[in-house]
Amino acid sequence: MDARLNFFTDPTAGKAIKHFMAAGKALKESPLPAATQELVALRVSQINGCAVCIDMHTKEAAAAGETSVRLHLVAAWREATVFTEAERAALELAEEGTRIADAAGGVSDEVWALAAKHYDEEQLNALVILISFMNTANRMNVITRQPAGDYKPGQFH
């Protein structure tokens, strides 16, 4: 499959992508645990069907030491026993934040309170921005049919 567009070859898109990727790098440097970041990025990408982001975040997480069991169970995290309570709260926030159109009320107060129980304000800011960032990246990649499978860990960071 060939991509419909190459964001890096267009001058305007290339400039915008450079700033967009800088935002992603800033999130990587936040106090939100790296494992949580990769699990959330992977789950949002699974929901949105973004193959290139699933490829990227699976490989990044594995390169950082994440286990294959946990990576395989992200799609069914509610039934899995391998995630901490904090990770489960982040995954639930990611799901509700990604499925906004499916839930008339958006993110529920209960889900927000559970996330706030496990993460401080700086981590919550990073988590909310990460969820939004991943939804944007997923949409850009899905719309333009970016191919998956060739990502190498560290390629974009």
PDB file of N, CA, C and O in Angstrom, residues 13-74:
ATOM      1  N   ALA A  13       3.297  21.317   5.046  1.00  0.00           N
ATOM      2  CA  ALA A  13       3.028  20.163   5.907  1.00  0.00           C
ATOM      3  C   ALA A  13       4.286  19.771   6.672  1.00  0.00           C
ATOM      4  O   ALA A  13       4.219  19.444   7.861  1.00  0.00           O
ATOM      5  N   GLY A  14       5.432  19.820   6.013  1.00  0.00           N
ATOM      6  CA  GLY A  14       6.690  19.471   6.666  1.00  0.00           C
ATOM      7  C   GLY A  14       6.980  20.355   7.864  1.00  0.00           C
ATOM      8  O   GLY A  14       7.428  19.880   8.917  1.00  0.00           O
ATOM      9  N   LYS A  15       6.712  21.647   7.709  1.00  0.00           N
ATOM     10  CA  LYS A  15       6.919  22.588   8.810  1.00  0.00           C
ATOM     11  C   LYS A  15       5.956  22.291   9.961  1.00  0.00           C
ATOM     12  O   LYS A  15       6.344  22.282  11.128  1.00  0.00           O
ATOM     13  N   ALA A  16       4.703  22.031   9.623  1.00  0.00           N
ATOM     14  CA  ALA A  16       3.705  21.726  10.650  1.00  0.00           C
ATOM     15  C   ALA A  16       4.045  20.411  11.356  1.00  0.00           C
ATOM     16  O   ALA A  16       3.952  20.316  12.588  1.00  0.00           O
ATOM     17  N   ILE A  17       4.451  19.407  10.597  1.00  0.00           N
ATOM     18  CA  ILE A  17       4.805  18.110  11.181  1.00  0.00           C
ATOM     19  C   ILE A  17       6.006  18.246  12.110  1.00  0.00           C
ATOM     20  O   ILE A  17       6.063  17.601  13.166  1.00  0.00           O
ATOM     21  N   LYS A  18       6.959  19.087  11.750  1.00  0.00           N
ATOM     22  CA  LYS A  18       8.126  19.304  12.608  1.00  0.00           C
ATOM     23  C   LYS A  18       7.684  19.811  13.985  1.00  0.00           C
ATOM     24  O   LYS A  18       8.147  19.326  15.011  1.00  0.00           O
ATOM     25  N   HIS A  19       6.748  20.764  14.002  1.00  0.00           N
ATOM     26  CA  HIS A  19       6.235  21.290  15.279  1.00  0.00           C
ATOM     27  C   HIS A  19       5.399  20.238  16.004  1.00  0.00           C
ATOM     28  O   HIS A  19       5.471  20.112  17.230  1.00  0.00           O
ATOM     29  N   PHE A  20       4.614  19.496  15.243  1.00  0.00           N
ATOM     30  CA  PHE A  20       3.787  18.439  15.821  1.00  0.00           C
ATOM     31  C   PHE A  20       4.669  17.390  16.499  1.00  0.00           C
ATOM     32  O   PHE A  20       4.404  16.979  17.627  1.00  0.00           O
ATOM     33  N   MET A  21       5.728  16.975  15.842  1.00  0.00           N
ATOM     34  CA  MET A  21       6.638  15.980  16.402  1.00  0.00           C
ATOM     35  C   MET A  21       7.376  16.532  17.628  1.00  0.00           C
ATOM     36  O   MET A  21       7.687  15.786  18.554  1.00  0.00           O
ATOM     37  N   ALA A  22       7.635  17.841  17.641  1.00  0.00           N
ATOM     38  CA  ALA A  22       8.260  18.458  18.823  1.00  0.00           C
ATOM     39  C   ALA A  22       7.325  18.348  20.025  1.00  0.00           C
ATOM     40  O   ALA A  22       7.775  18.131  21.157  1.00  0.00           O
ATOM     41  N   ALA A  23       6.032  18.462  19.787  1.00  0.00           N
ATOM     42  CA  ALA A  23       5.065  18.286  20.875  1.00  0.00           C
ATOM     43  C   ALA A  23       5.124  16.852  21.395  1.00  0.00           C
ATOM     44  O   ALA A  23       5.084  16.614  22.609  1.00  0.00           O
ATOM     45  N   GLY A  24       5.240  15.892  20.495  1.00  0.00           N
ATOM     46  CA  GLY A  24       5.365  14.495  20.899  1.00  0.00           C
ATOM     47  C   GLY A  24       6.614  14.256  21.725  1.00  0.00           C
ATOM     48  O   GLY A  24       6.599  13.518  22.709  1.00  0.00           O
ATOM     49  N   LYS A  25       7.710  14.901  21.348  1.00  0.00           N
ATOM     50  CA  LYS A  25       8.965  14.767  22.095  1.00  0.00           C
ATOM     51  C   LYS A  25       8.820  15.362  23.497  1.00  0.00           C
ATOM     52  O   LYS A  25       9.289  14.790  24.476  1.00  0.00           O
ATOM     53  N   ALA A  26       8.132  16.499  23.594  1.00  0.00           N
ATOM     54  CA  ALA A  26       7.906  17.115  24.904  1.00  0.00           C
ATOM     55  C   ALA A  26       7.102  16.178  25.811  1.00  0.00           C
ATOM     56  O   ALA A  26       7.376  16.071  27.008  1.00  0.00           O
ATOM     57  N   LEU A  27       6.137  15.493  25.252  1.00  0.00           N
ATOM     58  CA  LEU A  27       5.346  14.544  26.040  1.00  0.00           C
ATOM     59  C   LEU A  27       6.221  13.395  26.541  1.00  0.00           C
ATOM     60  O   LEU A  27       6.070  12.949  27.674  1.00  0.00           O
ATOM     61  N   LYS A  28       7.132  12.924  25.699  1.00  0.00           N
ATOM     62  CA  LYS A  28       8.038  11.834  26.105  1.00  0.00           C
ATOM     63  C   LYS A  28       8.848  12.239  27.333  1.00  0.00           C
ATOM     64  O   LYS A  28       9.204  11.394  28.147  1.00  0.00           O
ATOM     65  N   GLU A  29       9.146  13.527  27.460  1.00  0.00           N
ATOM     66  CA  GLU A  29       9.967  14.038  28.557  1.00  0.00           C
ATOM     67  C   GLU A  29       9.145  14.412  29.789  1.00  0.00           C
ATOM     68  O   GLU A  29       9.686  14.869  30.781  1.00  0.00           O
ATOM     69  N   SER A  30       7.830  14.211  29.728  1.00  0.00           N
ATOM     70  CA  SER A  30       6.955  14.559  30.849  1.00  0.00           C
ATOM     71  C   SER A  30       7.112  13.531  31.972  1.00  0.00           C
ATOM     72  O   SER A  30       7.669  12.452  31.774  1.00  0.00           O
ATOM     73  N   PRO A  31       6.577  13.850  33.161  1.00  0.00           N
ATOM     74  CA  PRO A  31       6.657  12.907  34.285  1.00  0.00           C
ATOM     75  C   PRO A  31       5.651  11.752  34.203  1.00  0.00           C
ATOM     76  O   PRO A  31       5.622  10.909  35.090  1.00  0.00           O
ATOM     77  N   LEU A  32       4.843  11.706  33.152  1.00  0.00           N
ATOM     78  CA  LEU A  32       3.934  10.573  32.973  1.00  0.00           C
ATOM     79  C   LEU A  32       4.799   9.354  32.642  1.00  0.00           C
ATOM     80  O   LEU A  32       5.628   9.417  31.734  1.00  0.00           O
ATOM     81  N   PRO A  33       4.658   8.246  33.391  1.00  0.00           N
ATOM     82  CA  PRO A  33       5.522   7.090  33.168  1.00  0.00           C
ATOM     83  C   PRO A  33       5.564   6.655  31.699  1.00  0.00           C
ATOM     84  O   PRO A  33       4.527   6.618  31.017  1.00  0.00           O
ATOM     85  N   ALA A  34       6.761   6.322  31.230  1.00  0.00           N
ATOM     86  CA  ALA A  34       6.953   5.938  29.830  1.00  0.00           C
ATOM     87  C   ALA A  34       6.083   4.743  29.447  1.00  0.00           C
ATOM     88  O   ALA A  34       5.506   4.711  28.351  1.00  0.00           O
ATOM     89  N   ALA A  35       5.980   3.764  30.331  1.00  0.00           N
ATOM     90  CA  ALA A  35       5.153   2.585  30.029  1.00  0.00           C
ATOM     91  C   ALA A  35       3.698   2.998  29.834  1.00  0.00           C
ATOM     92  O   ALA A  35       3.029   2.529  28.899  1.00  0.00           O
ATOM     93  N   THR A  36       3.213   3.882  30.685  1.00  0.00           N
ATOM     94  CA  THR A  36       1.837   4.365  30.561  1.00  0.00           C
ATOM     95  C   THR A  36       1.653   5.093  29.239  1.00  0.00           C
ATOM     96  O   THR A  36       0.641   4.905  28.548  1.00  0.00           O
ATOM     97  N   GLN A  37       2.621   5.906  28.873  1.00  0.00           N
ATOM     98  CA  GLN A  37       2.532   6.625  27.599  1.00  0.00           C
ATOM     99  C   GLN A  37       2.391   5.662  26.423  1.00  0.00           C
ATOM    100  O   GLN A  37       1.543   5.863  25.549  1.00  0.00           O
ATOM    101  N   GLU A  38       3.209   4.625  26.397  1.00  0.00           N
ATOM    102  CA  GLU A  38       3.160   3.684  25.272  1.00  0.00           C
ATOM    103  C   GLU A  38       1.867   2.875  25.275  1.00  0.00           C
ATOM    104  O   GLU A  38       1.278   2.633  24.220  1.00  0.00           O
ATOM    105  N   LEU A  39       1.414   2.456  26.454  1.00  0.00           N
ATOM    106  CA  LEU A  39       0.158   1.700  26.532  1.00  0.00           C
ATOM    107  C   LEU A  39      -1.021   2.544  26.058  1.00  0.00           C
ATOM    108  O   LEU A  39      -1.875   2.067  25.302  1.00  0.00           O
ATOM    109  N   VAL A  40      -1.062   3.806  26.479  1.00  0.00           N
ATOM    110  CA  VAL A  40      -2.143   4.709  26.067  1.00  0.00           C
ATOM    111  C   VAL A  40      -2.064   4.969  24.567  1.00  0.00           C
ATOM    112  O   VAL A  40      -3.078   4.902  23.863  1.00  0.00           O
ATOM    113  N   ALA A  41      -0.863   5.245  24.062  1.00  0.00           N
ATOM    114  CA  ALA A  41      -0.706   5.498  22.622  1.00  0.00           C
ATOM    115  C   ALA A  41      -1.152   4.279  21.817  1.00  0.00           C
ATOM    116  O   ALA A  41      -1.835   4.409  20.780  1.00  0.00           O
ATOM    117  N   LEU A  42      -0.801   3.106  22.289  1.00  0.00           N
ATOM    118  CA  LEU A  42      -1.193   1.873  21.607  1.00  0.00           C
ATOM    119  C   LEU A  42      -2.703   1.681  21.637  1.00  0.00           C
ATOM    120  O   LEU A  42      -3.323   1.371  20.614  1.00  0.00           O
ATOM    121  N   ARG A  43      -3.322   1.894  22.800  1.00  0.00           N
ATOM    122  CA  ARG A  43      -4.777   1.684  22.904  1.00  0.00           C
ATOM    123  C   ARG A  43      -5.552   2.666  22.041  1.00  0.00           C
ATOM    124  O   ARG A  43      -6.498   2.280  21.345  1.00  0.00           O
ATOM    125  N   VAL A  44      -5.176   3.932  22.059  1.00  0.00           N
ATOM    126  CA  VAL A  44      -5.855   4.924  21.214  1.00  0.00           C
ATOM    127  C   VAL A  44      -5.717   4.523  19.753  1.00  0.00           C
ATOM    128  O   VAL A  44      -6.683   4.573  18.980  1.00  0.00           O
ATOM    129  N   SER A  45      -4.534   4.092  19.361  1.00  0.00           N
ATOM    130  CA  SER A  45      -4.292   3.699  17.973  1.00  0.00           C
ATOM    131  C   SER A  45      -5.085   2.454  17.585  1.00  0.00           C
ATOM    132  O   SER A  45      -5.560   2.342  16.448  1.00  0.00           O
ATOM    133  N   GLN A  46      -5.250   1.523  18.516  1.00  0.00           N
ATOM    134  CA  GLN A  46      -6.080   0.341  18.248  1.00  0.00           C
ATOM    135  C   GLN A  46      -7.526   0.750  17.998  1.00  0.00           C
ATOM    136  O   GLN A  46      -8.156   0.280  17.049  1.00  0.00           O
ATOM    137  N   ILE A  47      -8.049   1.621  18.841  1.00  0.00           N
ATOM    138  CA  ILE A  47      -9.434   2.069  18.700  1.00  0.00           C
ATOM    139  C   ILE A  47      -9.639   2.740  17.347  1.00  0.00           C
ATOM    140  O   ILE A  47     -10.638   2.507  16.666  1.00  0.00           O
ATOM    141  N   ASN A  48      -8.672   3.560  16.937  1.00  0.00           N
ATOM    142  CA  ASN A  48      -8.792   4.316  15.689  1.00  0.00           C
ATOM    143  C   ASN A  48      -8.350   3.534  14.460  1.00  0.00           C
ATOM    144  O   ASN A  48      -8.464   4.028  13.347  1.00  0.00           O
ATOM    145  N   GLY A  49      -7.843   2.330  14.636  1.00  0.00           N
ATOM    146  CA  GLY A  49      -7.414   1.516  13.504  1.00  0.00           C
ATOM    147  C   GLY A  49      -6.221   2.094  12.765  1.00  0.00           C
ATOM    148  O   GLY A  49      -6.125   1.980  11.544  1.00  0.00           O
ATOM    149  N   CYS A  50      -5.294   2.710  13.497  1.00  0.00           N
ATOM    150  CA  CYS A  50      -4.111   3.320  12.882  1.00  0.00           C
ATOM    151  C   CYS A  50      -2.950   2.321  12.913  1.00  0.00           C
ATOM    152  O   CYS A  50      -2.215   2.226  13.899  1.00  0.00           O
ATOM    153  N   ALA A  51      -2.783   1.587  11.826  1.00  0.00           N
ATOM    154  CA  ALA A  51      -1.780   0.523  11.762  1.00  0.00           C
ATOM    155  C   ALA A  51      -0.367   1.045  11.969  1.00  0.00           C
ATOM    156  O   ALA A  51       0.436   0.420  12.665  1.00  0.00           O
ATOM    157  N   VAL A  52      -0.047   2.185  11.367  1.00  0.00           N
ATOM    158  CA  VAL A  52       1.320   2.704  11.490  1.00  0.00           C
ATOM    159  C   VAL A  52       1.630   3.087  12.940  1.00  0.00           C
ATOM    160  O   VAL A  52       2.745   2.859  13.417  1.00  0.00           O
ATOM    161  N   CYS A  53       0.672   3.623  13.658  1.00  0.00           N
ATOM    162  CA  CYS A  53       0.898   3.968  15.068  1.00  0.00           C
ATOM    163  C   CYS A  53       0.912   2.729  15.955  1.00  0.00           C
ATOM    164  O   CYS A  53       1.674   2.671  16.928  1.00  0.00           O
ATOM    165  N   ILE A  54       0.112   1.725  15.625  1.00  0.00           N
ATOM    166  CA  ILE A  54       0.163   0.463  16.364  1.00  0.00           C
ATOM    167  C   ILE A  54       1.547  -0.155  16.193  1.00  0.00           C
ATOM    168  O   ILE A  54       2.166  -0.597  17.159  1.00  0.00           O
ATOM    169  N   ASP A  55       2.047  -0.156  14.969  1.00  0.00           N
ATOM    170  CA  ASP A  55       3.383  -0.665  14.669  1.00  0.00           C
ATOM    171  C   ASP A  55       4.427   0.097  15.482  1.00  0.00           C
ATOM    172  O   ASP A  55       5.260  -0.500  16.172  1.00  0.00           O
ATOM    173  N   MET A  56       4.369   1.417  15.425  1.00  0.00           N
ATOM    174  CA  MET A  56       5.348   2.258  16.113  1.00  0.00           C
ATOM    175  C   MET A  56       5.333   2.037  17.615  1.00  0.00           C
ATOM    176  O   MET A  56       6.378   1.794  18.229  1.00  0.00           O
ATOM    177  N   HIS A  57       4.168   2.120  18.234  1.00  0.00           N
ATOM    178  CA  HIS A  57       4.110   2.083  19.693  1.00  0.00           C
ATOM    179  C   HIS A  57       4.312   0.674  20.260  1.00  0.00           C
ATOM    180  O   HIS A  57       4.825   0.532  21.370  1.00  0.00           O
ATOM    181  N   THR A  58       3.975  -0.337  19.508  1.00  0.00           N
ATOM    182  CA  THR A  58       4.290  -1.698  19.933  1.00  0.00           C
ATOM    183  C   THR A  58       5.802  -1.891  19.961  1.00  0.00           C
ATOM    184  O   THR A  58       6.366  -2.418  20.929  1.00  0.00           O
ATOM    185  N   LYS A  59       6.462  -1.444  18.904  1.00  0.00           N
ATOM    186  CA  LYS A  59       7.915  -1.603  18.815  1.00  0.00           C
ATOM    187  C   LYS A  59       8.647  -0.717  19.817  1.00  0.00           C
ATOM    188  O   LYS A  59       9.643  -1.146  20.409  1.00  0.00           O
ATOM    189  N   GLU A  60       8.188   0.512  20.007  1.00  0.00           N
ATOM    190  CA  GLU A  60       8.819   1.398  20.989  1.00  0.00           C
ATOM    191  C   GLU A  60       8.687   0.817  22.398  1.00  0.00           C
ATOM    192  O   GLU A  60       9.632   0.830  23.180  1.00  0.00           O
ATOM    193  N   ALA A  61       7.499   0.317  22.715  1.00  0.00           N
ATOM    194  CA  ALA A  61       7.273  -0.257  24.043  1.00  0.00           C
ATOM    195  C   ALA A  61       8.147  -1.495  24.249  1.00  0.00           C
ATOM    196  O   ALA A  61       8.747  -1.664  25.317  1.00  0.00           O
ATOM    197  N   ALA A  62       8.221  -2.349  23.242  1.00  0.00           N
ATOM    198  CA  ALA A  62       9.047  -3.555  23.354  1.00  0.00           C
ATOM    199  C   ALA A  62      10.518  -3.182  23.508  1.00  0.00           C
ATOM    200  O   ALA A  62      11.230  -3.765  24.339  1.00  0.00           O
ATOM    201  N   ALA A  63      10.976  -2.198  22.764  1.00  0.00           N
ATOM    202  CA  ALA A  63      12.376  -1.762  22.858  1.00  0.00           C
ATOM    203  C   ALA A  63      12.683  -1.187  24.237  1.00  0.00           C
ATOM    204  O   ALA A  63      13.823  -1.273  24.710  1.00  0.00           O
ATOM    205  N   ALA A  64      11.657  -0.617  24.889  1.00  0.00           N
ATOM    206  CA  ALA A  64      11.837  -0.050  26.231  1.00  0.00           C
ATOM    207  C   ALA A  64      11.680  -1.110  27.321  1.00  0.00           C
ATOM    208  O   ALA A  64      11.732  -0.795  28.507  1.00  0.00           O
ATOM    209  N   GLY A  65      11.443  -2.361  26.924  1.00  0.00           N
ATOM    210  CA  GLY A  65      11.365  -3.439  27.899  1.00  0.00           C
ATOM    211  C   GLY A  65       9.965  -3.928  28.237  1.00  0.00           C
ATOM    212  O   GLY A  65       9.802  -4.776  29.113  1.00  0.00           O
ATOM    213  N   GLU A  66       8.957  -3.403  27.566  1.00  0.00           N
ATOM    214  CA  GLU A  66       7.587  -3.854  27.829  1.00  0.00           C
ATOM    215  C   GLU A  66       7.456  -5.322  27.413  1.00  0.00           C
ATOM    216  O   GLU A  66       8.037  -5.743  26.414  1.00  0.00           O
ATOM    217  N   THR A  67       6.671  -6.086  28.162  1.00  0.00           N
ATOM    218  CA  THR A  67       6.530  -7.511  27.855  1.00  0.00           C
ATOM    219  C   THR A  67       5.520  -7.732  26.725  1.00  0.00           C
ATOM    220  O   THR A  67       4.567  -6.949  26.562  1.00  0.00           O
ATOM    221  N   SER A  68       5.716  -8.806  25.999  1.00  0.00           N
ATOM    222  CA  SER A  68       4.788  -9.134  24.910  1.00  0.00           C
ATOM    223  C   SER A  68       3.398  -9.450  25.468  1.00  0.00           C
ATOM    224  O   SER A  68       2.398  -9.120  24.829  1.00  0.00           O
ATOM    225  N   VAL A  69       3.338 -10.034  26.651  1.00  0.00           N
ATOM    226  CA  VAL A  69       2.035 -10.353  27.247  1.00  0.00           C
ATOM    227  C   VAL A  69       1.229  -9.074  27.449  1.00  0.00           C
ATOM    228  O   VAL A  69       0.054  -8.998  27.062  1.00  0.00           O
ATOM    229  N   ARG A  70       1.832  -8.076  28.044  1.00  0.00           N
ATOM    230  CA  ARG A  70       1.111  -6.818  28.285  1.00  0.00           C
ATOM    231  C   ARG A  70       0.729  -6.141  26.965  1.00  0.00           C
ATOM    232  O   ARG A  70      -0.377  -5.622  26.833  1.00  0.00           O
ATOM    233  N   LEU A  71       1.627  -6.153  25.998  1.00  0.00           N
ATOM    234  CA  LEU A  71       1.322  -5.531  24.701  1.00  0.00           C
ATOM    235  C   LEU A  71       0.152  -6.230  24.018  1.00  0.00           C
ATOM    236  O   LEU A  71      -0.730  -5.580  23.458  1.00  0.00           O
ATOM    237  N   HIS A  72       0.133  -7.560  24.083  1.00  0.00           N
ATOM    238  CA  HIS A  72      -0.958  -8.305  23.452  1.00  0.00           C
ATOM    239  C   HIS A  72      -2.286  -8.108  24.176  1.00  0.00           C
ATOM    240  O   HIS A  72      -3.347  -8.220  23.552  1.00  0.00           O
ATOM    241  N   LEU A  73      -2.233  -7.801  25.458  1.00  0.00           N
ATOM    242  CA  LEU A  73      -3.463  -7.671  26.236  1.00  0.00           C
ATOM    243  C   LEU A  73      -4.020  -6.247  26.308  1.00  0.00           C
ATOM    244  O   LEU A  73      -5.086  -6.042  26.874  1.00  0.00           O
ATOM    245  N   VAL A  74      -3.332  -5.282  25.704  1.00  0.00           N
ATOM    246  CA  VAL A  74      -3.837  -3.900  25.742  1.00  0.00           C
ATOM    247  C   VAL A  74      -5.244  -3.820  25.165  1.00  0.00           C
ATOM    248  O   VAL A  74      -6.109  -3.122  25.705  1.00  0.00           O
TER     249      VAL A  74
END
